Short mmCIF file of C-alpha atoms in Angstrom, two decimals:
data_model
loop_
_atom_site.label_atom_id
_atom_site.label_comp_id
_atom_site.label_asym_id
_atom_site.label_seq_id
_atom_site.Cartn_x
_atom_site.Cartn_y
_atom_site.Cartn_z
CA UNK A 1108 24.34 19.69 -1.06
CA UNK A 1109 21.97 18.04 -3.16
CA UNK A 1110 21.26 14.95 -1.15
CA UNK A 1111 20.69 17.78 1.87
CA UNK A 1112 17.80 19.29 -0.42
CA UNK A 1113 16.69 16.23 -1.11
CA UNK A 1114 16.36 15.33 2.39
CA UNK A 1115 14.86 17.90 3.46
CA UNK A 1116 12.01 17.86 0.99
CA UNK A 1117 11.64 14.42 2.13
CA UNK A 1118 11.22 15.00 5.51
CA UNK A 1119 8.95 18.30 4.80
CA UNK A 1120 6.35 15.96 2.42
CA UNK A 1121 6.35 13.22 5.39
CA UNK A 1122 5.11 15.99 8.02
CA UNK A 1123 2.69 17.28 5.50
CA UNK A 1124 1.46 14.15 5.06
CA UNK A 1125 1.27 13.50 9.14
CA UNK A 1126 -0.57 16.30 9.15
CA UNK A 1127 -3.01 15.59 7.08
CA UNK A 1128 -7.01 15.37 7.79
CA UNK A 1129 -7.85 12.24 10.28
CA UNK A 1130 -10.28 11.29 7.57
CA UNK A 1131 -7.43 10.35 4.85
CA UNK A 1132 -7.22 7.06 3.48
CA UNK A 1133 -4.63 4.79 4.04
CA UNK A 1134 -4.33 3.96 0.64
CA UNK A 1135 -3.28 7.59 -0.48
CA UNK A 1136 -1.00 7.57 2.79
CA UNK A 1137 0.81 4.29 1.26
CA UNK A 1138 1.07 6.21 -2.16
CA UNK A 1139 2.74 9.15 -0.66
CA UNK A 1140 5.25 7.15 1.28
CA UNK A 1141 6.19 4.62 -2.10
CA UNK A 1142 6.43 8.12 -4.05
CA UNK A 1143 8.95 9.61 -0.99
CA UNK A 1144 10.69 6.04 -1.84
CA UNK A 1145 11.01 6.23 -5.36
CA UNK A 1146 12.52 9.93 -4.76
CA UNK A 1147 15.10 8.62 -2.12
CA UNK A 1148 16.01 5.34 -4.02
CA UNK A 1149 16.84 7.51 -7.24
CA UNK A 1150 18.76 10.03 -5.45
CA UNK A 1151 20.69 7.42 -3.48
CA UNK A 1152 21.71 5.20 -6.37
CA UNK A 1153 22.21 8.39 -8.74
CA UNK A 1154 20.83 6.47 -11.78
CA UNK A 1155 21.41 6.98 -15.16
CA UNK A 1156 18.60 7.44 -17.40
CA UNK A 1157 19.21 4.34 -18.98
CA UNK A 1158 19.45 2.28 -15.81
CA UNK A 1159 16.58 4.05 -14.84
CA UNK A 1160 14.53 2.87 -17.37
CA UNK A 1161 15.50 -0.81 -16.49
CA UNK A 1162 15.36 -0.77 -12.70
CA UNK A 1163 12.07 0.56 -12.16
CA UNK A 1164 10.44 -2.10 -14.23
CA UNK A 1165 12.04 -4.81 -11.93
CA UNK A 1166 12.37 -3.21 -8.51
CA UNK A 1167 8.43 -2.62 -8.69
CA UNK A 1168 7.53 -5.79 -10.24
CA UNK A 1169 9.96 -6.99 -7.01
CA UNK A 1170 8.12 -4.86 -4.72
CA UNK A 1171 4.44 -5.67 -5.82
CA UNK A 1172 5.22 -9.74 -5.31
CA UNK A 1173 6.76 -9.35 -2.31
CA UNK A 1174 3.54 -7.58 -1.22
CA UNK A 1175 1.19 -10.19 -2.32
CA UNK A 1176 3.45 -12.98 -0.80
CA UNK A 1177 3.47 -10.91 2.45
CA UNK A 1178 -0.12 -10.39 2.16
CA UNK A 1179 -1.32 -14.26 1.20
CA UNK A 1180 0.51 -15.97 3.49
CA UNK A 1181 1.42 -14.10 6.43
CA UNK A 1182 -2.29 -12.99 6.91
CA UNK A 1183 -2.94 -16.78 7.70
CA UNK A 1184 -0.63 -16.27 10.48
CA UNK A 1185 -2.10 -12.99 11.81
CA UNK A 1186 -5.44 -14.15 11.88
CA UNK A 1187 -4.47 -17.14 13.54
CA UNK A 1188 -2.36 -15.39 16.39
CA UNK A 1189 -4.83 -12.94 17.20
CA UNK A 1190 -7.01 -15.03 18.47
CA UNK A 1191 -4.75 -16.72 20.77
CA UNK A 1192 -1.89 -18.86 20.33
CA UNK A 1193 -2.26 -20.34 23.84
CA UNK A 1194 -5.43 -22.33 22.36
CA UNK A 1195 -3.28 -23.71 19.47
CA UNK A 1196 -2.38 -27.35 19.67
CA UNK A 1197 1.16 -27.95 19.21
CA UNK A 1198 0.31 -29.56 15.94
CA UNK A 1199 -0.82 -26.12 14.92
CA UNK A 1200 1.91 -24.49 15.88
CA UNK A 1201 3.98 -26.46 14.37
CA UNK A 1202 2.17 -26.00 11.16
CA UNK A 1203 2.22 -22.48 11.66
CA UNK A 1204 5.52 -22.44 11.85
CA UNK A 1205 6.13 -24.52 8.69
CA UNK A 1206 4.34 -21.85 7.05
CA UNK A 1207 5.91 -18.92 8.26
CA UNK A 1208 9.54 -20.76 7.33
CA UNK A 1209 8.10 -21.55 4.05
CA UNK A 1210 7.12 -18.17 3.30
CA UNK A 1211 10.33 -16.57 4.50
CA UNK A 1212 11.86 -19.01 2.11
CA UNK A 1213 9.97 -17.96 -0.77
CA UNK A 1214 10.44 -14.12 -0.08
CA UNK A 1215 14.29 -14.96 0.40
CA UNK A 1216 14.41 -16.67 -2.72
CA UNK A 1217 12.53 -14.04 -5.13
CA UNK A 1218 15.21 -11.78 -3.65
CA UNK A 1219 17.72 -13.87 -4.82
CA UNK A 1220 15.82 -13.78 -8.75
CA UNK A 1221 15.47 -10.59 -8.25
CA UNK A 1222 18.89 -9.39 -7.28
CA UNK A 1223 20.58 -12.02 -9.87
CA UNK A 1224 18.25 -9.89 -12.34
CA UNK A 1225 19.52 -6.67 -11.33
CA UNK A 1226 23.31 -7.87 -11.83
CA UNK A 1227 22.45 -7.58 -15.52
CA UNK A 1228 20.80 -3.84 -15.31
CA UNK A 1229 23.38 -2.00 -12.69
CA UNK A 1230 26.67 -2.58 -11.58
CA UNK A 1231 27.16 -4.58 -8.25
CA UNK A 1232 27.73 -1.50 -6.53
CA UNK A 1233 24.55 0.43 -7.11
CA UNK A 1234 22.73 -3.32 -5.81
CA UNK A 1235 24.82 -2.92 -2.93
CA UNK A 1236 23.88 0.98 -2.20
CA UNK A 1237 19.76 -0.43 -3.02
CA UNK A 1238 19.83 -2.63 -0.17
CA UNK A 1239 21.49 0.64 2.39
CA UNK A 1240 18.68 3.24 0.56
CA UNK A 1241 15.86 0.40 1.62
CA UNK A 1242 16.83 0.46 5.29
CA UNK A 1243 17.95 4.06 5.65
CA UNK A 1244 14.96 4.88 4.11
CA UNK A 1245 12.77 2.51 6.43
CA UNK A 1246 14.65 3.79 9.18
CA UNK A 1247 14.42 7.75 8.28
CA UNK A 1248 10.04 6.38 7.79
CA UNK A 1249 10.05 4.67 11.19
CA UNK A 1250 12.01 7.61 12.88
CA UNK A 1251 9.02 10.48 11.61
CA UNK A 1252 6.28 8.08 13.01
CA UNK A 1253 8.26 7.94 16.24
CA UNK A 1254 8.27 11.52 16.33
CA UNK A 1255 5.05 12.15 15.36
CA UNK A 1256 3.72 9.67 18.19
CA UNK A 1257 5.84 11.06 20.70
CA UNK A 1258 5.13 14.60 19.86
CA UNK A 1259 0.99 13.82 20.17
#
């Protein structure tokens, strides 16, 4: 019952926030969704106080990395792609792709740290239901927007 109430809130605050004026900035947008996050990844893993207190720490230390690894070196991609990757030499490309492996590399390995770091915080089981509240909770994200879109 409580997970229902929880949901529901959830979904209520994501069509509040779809509804919101045109003229809203992305940035608060992004805040509201990582808040919605927070609220769905601490009902899902039921944490203790305690655990609470440890997690957060890492998972948004995690979280804020993984953004600026994202941001620094996939942008060189997208901004090389959008102009046209039939004008790339092969060369290029192939340095391109070097990159993008190379960055995938690096995201999958802080994962790794990140995950061995968690093992000494909360018990393999609550790691396990992390990685199932991520994606239900991108999915449950990606689902509203479809919605929304299809509903305008």
């Amino acid at each position: 019952m409580k997970k229902y109430k929880l949901m529901t809130l959830l979904l209520l605050l994501i069509s509040v926030a779809s509804f919101a004026q045109p003229g809203s900035r992305f940035k608060e947008k992004k805040e509201q969704v990582k808040s919605l996050k927070v609220a769905f990844i601490t009902n899902e893993l039921d944490l203790t106080p305690e655990e609470s207190a440890k997690f957060w720490p890492l998972y948004n230390a995690f979280e804020d990395k993984q953004h600026e690894i994202r941001k620094q070196k996939l942008k060189v991609y997208i901004d090389r792609t959008d102009n046209s990757i039939d004008k790339l030499s092969e060369k290029e490309a192939s340095n391109l792709l070097n990159q993008m492996e190379s960055t995938e590399d690096e995201l999958h390995q802080l994962r790794k740290k990140f995950i061995t770091n968690l093992k000494s915080v909360l018990p393999a089981t609550k790691i396990l239901k992390l990685k199932k509240a991520e994606e239900e909770f991108s999915k449950k994200l990606l689902q509203q927007y479809r919605d929304k879109k299809i509903g305008n």
